[in-house]
PDB file of C-alpha atoms and ligand atoms in Angstrom:
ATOM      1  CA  UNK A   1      -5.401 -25.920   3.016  1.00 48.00           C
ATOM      2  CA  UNK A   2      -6.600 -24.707  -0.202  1.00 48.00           C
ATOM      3  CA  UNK A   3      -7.820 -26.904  -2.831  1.00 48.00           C
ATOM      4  CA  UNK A   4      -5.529 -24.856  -5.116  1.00 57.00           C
ATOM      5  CA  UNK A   5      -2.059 -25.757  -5.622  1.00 68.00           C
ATOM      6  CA  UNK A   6      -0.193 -24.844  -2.711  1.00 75.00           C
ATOM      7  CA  UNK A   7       2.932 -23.895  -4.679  1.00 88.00           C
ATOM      8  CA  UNK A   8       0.978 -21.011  -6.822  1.00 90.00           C
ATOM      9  CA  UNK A   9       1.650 -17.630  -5.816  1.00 94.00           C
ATOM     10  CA  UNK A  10      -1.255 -16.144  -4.160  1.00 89.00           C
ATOM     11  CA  UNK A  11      -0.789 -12.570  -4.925  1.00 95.00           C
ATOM     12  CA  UNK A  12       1.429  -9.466  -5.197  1.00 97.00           C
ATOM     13  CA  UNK A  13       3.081  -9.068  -1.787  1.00 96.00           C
ATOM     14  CA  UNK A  14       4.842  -5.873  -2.736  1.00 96.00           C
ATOM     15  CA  UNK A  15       6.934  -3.567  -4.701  1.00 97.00           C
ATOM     16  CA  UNK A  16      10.387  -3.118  -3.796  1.00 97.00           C
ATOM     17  CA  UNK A  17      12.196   0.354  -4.742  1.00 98.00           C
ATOM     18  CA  UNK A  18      15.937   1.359  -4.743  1.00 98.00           C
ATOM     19  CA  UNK A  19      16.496   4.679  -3.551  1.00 98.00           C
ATOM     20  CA  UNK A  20      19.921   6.671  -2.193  1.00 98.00           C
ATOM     21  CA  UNK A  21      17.911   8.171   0.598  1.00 98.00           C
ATOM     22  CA  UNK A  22      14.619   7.351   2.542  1.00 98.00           C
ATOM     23  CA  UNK A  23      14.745  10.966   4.284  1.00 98.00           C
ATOM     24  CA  UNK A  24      14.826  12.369   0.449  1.00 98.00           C
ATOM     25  CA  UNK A  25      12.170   9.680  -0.792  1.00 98.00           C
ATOM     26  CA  UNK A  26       9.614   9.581   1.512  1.00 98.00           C
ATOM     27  CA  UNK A  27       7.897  13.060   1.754  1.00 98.00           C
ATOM     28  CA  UNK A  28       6.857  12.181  -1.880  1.00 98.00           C
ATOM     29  CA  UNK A  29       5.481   8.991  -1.317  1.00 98.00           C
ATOM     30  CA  UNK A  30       3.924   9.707   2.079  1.00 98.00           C
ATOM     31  CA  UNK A  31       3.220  13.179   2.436  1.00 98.00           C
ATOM     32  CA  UNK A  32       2.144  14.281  -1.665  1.00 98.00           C
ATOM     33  CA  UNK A  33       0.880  10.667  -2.651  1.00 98.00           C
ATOM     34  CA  UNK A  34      -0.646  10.285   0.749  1.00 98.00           C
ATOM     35  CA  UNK A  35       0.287   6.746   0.976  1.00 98.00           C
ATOM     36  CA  UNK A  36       0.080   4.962   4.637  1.00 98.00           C
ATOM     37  CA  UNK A  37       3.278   5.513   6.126  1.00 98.00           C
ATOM     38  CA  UNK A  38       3.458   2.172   8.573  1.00 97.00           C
ATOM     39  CA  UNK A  39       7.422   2.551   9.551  1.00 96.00           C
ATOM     40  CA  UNK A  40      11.082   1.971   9.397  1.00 97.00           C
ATOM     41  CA  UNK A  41      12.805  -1.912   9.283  1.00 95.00           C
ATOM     42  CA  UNK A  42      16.638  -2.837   9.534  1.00 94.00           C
ATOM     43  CA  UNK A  43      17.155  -5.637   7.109  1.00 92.00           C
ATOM     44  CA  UNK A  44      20.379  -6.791   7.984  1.00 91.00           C
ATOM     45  CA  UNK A  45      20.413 -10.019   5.541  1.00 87.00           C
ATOM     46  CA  UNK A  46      19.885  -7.126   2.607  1.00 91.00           C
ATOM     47  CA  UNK A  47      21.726  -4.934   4.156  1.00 96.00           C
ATOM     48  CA  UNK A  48      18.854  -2.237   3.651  1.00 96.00           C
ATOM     49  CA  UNK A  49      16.699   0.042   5.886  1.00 97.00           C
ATOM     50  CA  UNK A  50      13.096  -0.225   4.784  1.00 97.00           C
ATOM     51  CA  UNK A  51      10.083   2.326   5.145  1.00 97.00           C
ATOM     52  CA  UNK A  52       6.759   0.526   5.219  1.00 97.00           C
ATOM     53  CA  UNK A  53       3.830   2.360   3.046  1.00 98.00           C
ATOM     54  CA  UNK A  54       0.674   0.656   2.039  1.00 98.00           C
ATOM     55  CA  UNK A  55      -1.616   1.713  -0.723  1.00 97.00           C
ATOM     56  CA  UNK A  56      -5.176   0.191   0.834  1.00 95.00           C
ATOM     57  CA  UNK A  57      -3.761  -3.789   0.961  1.00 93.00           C
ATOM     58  CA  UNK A  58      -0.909  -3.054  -0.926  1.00 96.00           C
ATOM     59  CA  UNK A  59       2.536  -2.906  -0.070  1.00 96.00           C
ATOM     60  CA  UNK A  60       5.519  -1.215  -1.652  1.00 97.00           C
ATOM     61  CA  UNK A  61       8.934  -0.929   0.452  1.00 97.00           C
ATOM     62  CA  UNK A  62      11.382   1.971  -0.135  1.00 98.00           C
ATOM     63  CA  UNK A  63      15.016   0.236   0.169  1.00 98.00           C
ATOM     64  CA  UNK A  64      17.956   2.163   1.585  1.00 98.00           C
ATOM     65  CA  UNK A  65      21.379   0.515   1.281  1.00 98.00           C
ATOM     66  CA  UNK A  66      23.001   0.573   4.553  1.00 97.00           C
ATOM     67  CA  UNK A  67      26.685  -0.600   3.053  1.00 97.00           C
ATOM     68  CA  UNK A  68      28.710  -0.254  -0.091  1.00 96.00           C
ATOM     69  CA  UNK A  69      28.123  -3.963  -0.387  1.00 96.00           C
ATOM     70  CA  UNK A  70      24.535  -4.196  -0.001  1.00 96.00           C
ATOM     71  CA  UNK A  71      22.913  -5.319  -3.436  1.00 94.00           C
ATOM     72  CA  UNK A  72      20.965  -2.588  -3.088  1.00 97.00           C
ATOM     73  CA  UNK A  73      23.891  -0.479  -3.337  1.00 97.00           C
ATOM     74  CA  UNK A  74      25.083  -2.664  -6.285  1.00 96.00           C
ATOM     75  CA  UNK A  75      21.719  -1.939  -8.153  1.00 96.00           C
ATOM     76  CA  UNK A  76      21.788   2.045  -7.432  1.00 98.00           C
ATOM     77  CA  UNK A  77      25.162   2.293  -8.788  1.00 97.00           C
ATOM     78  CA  UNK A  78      24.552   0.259 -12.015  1.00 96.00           C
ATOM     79  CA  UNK A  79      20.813   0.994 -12.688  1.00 95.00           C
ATOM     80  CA  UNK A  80      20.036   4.153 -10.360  1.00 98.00           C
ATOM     81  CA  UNK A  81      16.603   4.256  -8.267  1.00 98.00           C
ATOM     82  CA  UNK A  82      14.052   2.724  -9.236  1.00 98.00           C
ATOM     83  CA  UNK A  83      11.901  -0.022  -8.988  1.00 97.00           C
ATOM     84  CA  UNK A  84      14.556  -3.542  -7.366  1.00 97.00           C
ATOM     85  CA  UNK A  85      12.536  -6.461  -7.079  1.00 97.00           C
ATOM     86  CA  UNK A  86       8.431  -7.755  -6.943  1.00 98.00           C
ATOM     87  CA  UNK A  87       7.719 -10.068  -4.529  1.00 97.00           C
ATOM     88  CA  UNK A  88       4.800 -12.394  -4.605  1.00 97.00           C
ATOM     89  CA  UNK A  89       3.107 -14.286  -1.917  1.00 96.00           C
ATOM     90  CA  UNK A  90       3.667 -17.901  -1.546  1.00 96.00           C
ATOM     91  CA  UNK A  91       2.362 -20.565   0.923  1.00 94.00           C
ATOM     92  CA  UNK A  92       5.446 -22.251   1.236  1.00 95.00           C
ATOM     93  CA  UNK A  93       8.721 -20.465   0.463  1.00 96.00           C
ATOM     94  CA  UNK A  94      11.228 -23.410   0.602  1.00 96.00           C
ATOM     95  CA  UNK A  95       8.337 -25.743  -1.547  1.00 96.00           C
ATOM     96  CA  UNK A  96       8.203 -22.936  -4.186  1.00 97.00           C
ATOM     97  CA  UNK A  97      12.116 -22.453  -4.353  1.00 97.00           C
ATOM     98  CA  UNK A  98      12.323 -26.556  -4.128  1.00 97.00           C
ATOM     99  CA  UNK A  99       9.804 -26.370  -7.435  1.00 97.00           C
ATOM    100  CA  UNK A 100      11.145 -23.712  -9.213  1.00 97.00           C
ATOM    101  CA  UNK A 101      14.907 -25.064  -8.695  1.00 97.00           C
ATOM    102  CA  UNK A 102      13.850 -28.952 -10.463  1.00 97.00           C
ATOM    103  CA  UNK A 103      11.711 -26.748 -13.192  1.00 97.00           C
ATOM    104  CA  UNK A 104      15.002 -25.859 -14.431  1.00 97.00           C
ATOM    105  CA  UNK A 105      14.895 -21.751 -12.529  1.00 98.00           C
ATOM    106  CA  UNK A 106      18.072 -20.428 -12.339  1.00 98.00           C
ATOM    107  CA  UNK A 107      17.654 -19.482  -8.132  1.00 98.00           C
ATOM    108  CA  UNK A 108      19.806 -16.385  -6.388  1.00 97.00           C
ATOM    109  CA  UNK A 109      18.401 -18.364  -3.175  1.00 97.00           C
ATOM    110  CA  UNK A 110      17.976 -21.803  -3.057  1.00 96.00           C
ATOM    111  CA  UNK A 111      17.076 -22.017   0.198  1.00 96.00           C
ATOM    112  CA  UNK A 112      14.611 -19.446   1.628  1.00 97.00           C
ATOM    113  CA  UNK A 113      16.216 -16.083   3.658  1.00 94.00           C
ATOM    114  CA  UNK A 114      14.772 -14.112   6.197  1.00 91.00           C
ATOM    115  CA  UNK A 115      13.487 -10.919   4.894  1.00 87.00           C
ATOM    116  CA  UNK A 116      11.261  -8.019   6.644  1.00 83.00           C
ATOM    117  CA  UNK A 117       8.441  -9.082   9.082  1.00 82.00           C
ATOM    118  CA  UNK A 118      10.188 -12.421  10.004  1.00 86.00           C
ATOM    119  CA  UNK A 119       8.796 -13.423   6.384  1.00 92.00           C
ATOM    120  CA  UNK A 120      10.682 -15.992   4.138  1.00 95.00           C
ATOM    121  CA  UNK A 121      11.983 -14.875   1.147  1.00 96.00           C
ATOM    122  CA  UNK A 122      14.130 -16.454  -1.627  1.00 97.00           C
ATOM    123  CA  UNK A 123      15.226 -14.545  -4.905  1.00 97.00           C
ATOM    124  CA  UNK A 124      14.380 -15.719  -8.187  1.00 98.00           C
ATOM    125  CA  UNK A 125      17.623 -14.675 -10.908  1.00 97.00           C
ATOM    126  CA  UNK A 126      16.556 -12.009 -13.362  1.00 96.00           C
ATOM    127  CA  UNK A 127      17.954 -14.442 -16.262  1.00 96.00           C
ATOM    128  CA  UNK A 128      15.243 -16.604 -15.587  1.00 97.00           C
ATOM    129  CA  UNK A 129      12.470 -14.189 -15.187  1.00 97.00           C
ATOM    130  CA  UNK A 130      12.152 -11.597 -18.544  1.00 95.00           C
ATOM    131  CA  UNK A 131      14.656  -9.328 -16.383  1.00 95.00           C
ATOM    132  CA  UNK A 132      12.587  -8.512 -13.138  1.00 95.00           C
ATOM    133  CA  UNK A 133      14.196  -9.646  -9.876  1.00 97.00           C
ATOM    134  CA  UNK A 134      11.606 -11.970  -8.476  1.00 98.00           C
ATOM    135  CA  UNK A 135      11.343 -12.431  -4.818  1.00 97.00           C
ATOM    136  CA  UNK A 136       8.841 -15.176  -3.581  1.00 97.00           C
ATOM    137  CA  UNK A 137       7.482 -14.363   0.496  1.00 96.00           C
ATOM    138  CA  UNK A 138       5.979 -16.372   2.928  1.00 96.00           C
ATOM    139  CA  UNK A 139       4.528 -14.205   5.734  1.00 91.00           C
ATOM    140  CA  UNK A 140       4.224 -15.635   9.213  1.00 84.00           C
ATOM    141  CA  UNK A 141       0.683 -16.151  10.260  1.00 74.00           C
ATOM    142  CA  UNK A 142      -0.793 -12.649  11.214  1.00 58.00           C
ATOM    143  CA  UNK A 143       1.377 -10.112   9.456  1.00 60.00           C
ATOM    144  CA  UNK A 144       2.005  -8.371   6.454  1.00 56.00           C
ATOM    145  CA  UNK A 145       0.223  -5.082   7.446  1.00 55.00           C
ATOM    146  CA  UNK A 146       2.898  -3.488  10.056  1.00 53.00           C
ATOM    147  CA  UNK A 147       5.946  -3.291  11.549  1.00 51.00           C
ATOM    148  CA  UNK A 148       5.305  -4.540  14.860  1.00 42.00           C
TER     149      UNK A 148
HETATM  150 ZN1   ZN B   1      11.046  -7.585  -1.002  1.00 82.34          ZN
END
C-alpha cells in the first residue's frame, strides 16, 4: 500500500473513442499514426467491440457499438464520433465510487461494472464532471497492456 490516499486516481488509464466502424477507423490510427495495434475485445456489458492501441504506456480504445441500444450507439447518433469517455486508474473501484457517491457525485454506476481486461469500471455522470463522461478502472493485477 501506498502512503498516498488510496482513493486518488493514479493516472490516465485511457481514452475512449466513438466510432461507426473499427474496419473504417483503424487503418488511420494503426497503420498512418503507427500506433501499437494490441487487438479486438467484445464488451458485452457496453455493448461495444473494442480495438486495443497503445501509444508507448498509453492506452486509447476505439468503441464500436454492437446494438442500436448500446450507449455507444446513443452517443454516435446524438454527438457523432468522437472522443466517449476518459478513464482514470483507481486502486479500488467500488472505494472510489463509495467516495465519490457520499461527496455528493451524481454516479451512472454506483456499484463498479466489468469493463475490458476483467477491469472494474464505474461511470461518473457528465453533470457532475464539466461534461466529460468519467470512467474510474481498476485493473486486475498484471494487465492493462494486452488482450490476453
Ligand atoms: Zn473505458
Amino acid at each position: 500500500m501506498s502512503t498516498e490516499s488510496s482513493l486518488a486516481p493514479r493516472q490516465v488509464d485511457h481514452l475512449g473513442i466513438a466510432v461507426h466502424s473499427l474496419d473504417a477507423a483503424l487503418p488511420f490510427w494503426r497503420d498512418v499514426l503507427g500506433l501499437t495495434f494490441v487487438g479486438f475485445e467484445d464488451v458485452p456489458d457496453q455493448k461495444v467491440r473494442v480495438a486495443v492501441l497503445l501509444a508507448g504506456p498509453n492506452r486509447i480504445e476505439l468503441l464500436e457499438p454492437t446494438a442500436e441500444d448500446s450507449p455507444v450507439r446513443k452517443f454516435l447518433n446524438t454527438r457523432g464520433e468522437g472522443i466517449h469517455h476518459v478513464a482514470l486508474r483507481v486502486d479500488a473501484c467500488g472505494a472510489t465510487l463509495d467516495h465519490l457517491a457520499s461527496a455528493g457525485v451524481r454516479l451512472i454506476d454506483a456499484v463498479p461494472r466489468t469493463g475490458a481486461e476483467g477491469a472494474r469500471i464505474g461511470f461518473v455522470h457528465p453533470k457532475a464532471t464539466g461534461g466529460i463522461l468519467l470512467e474510474v478502472s481498476e485493473r486486475p493485477e498484471g494487465t492493462g497492456h494486452g488482450v490476453s
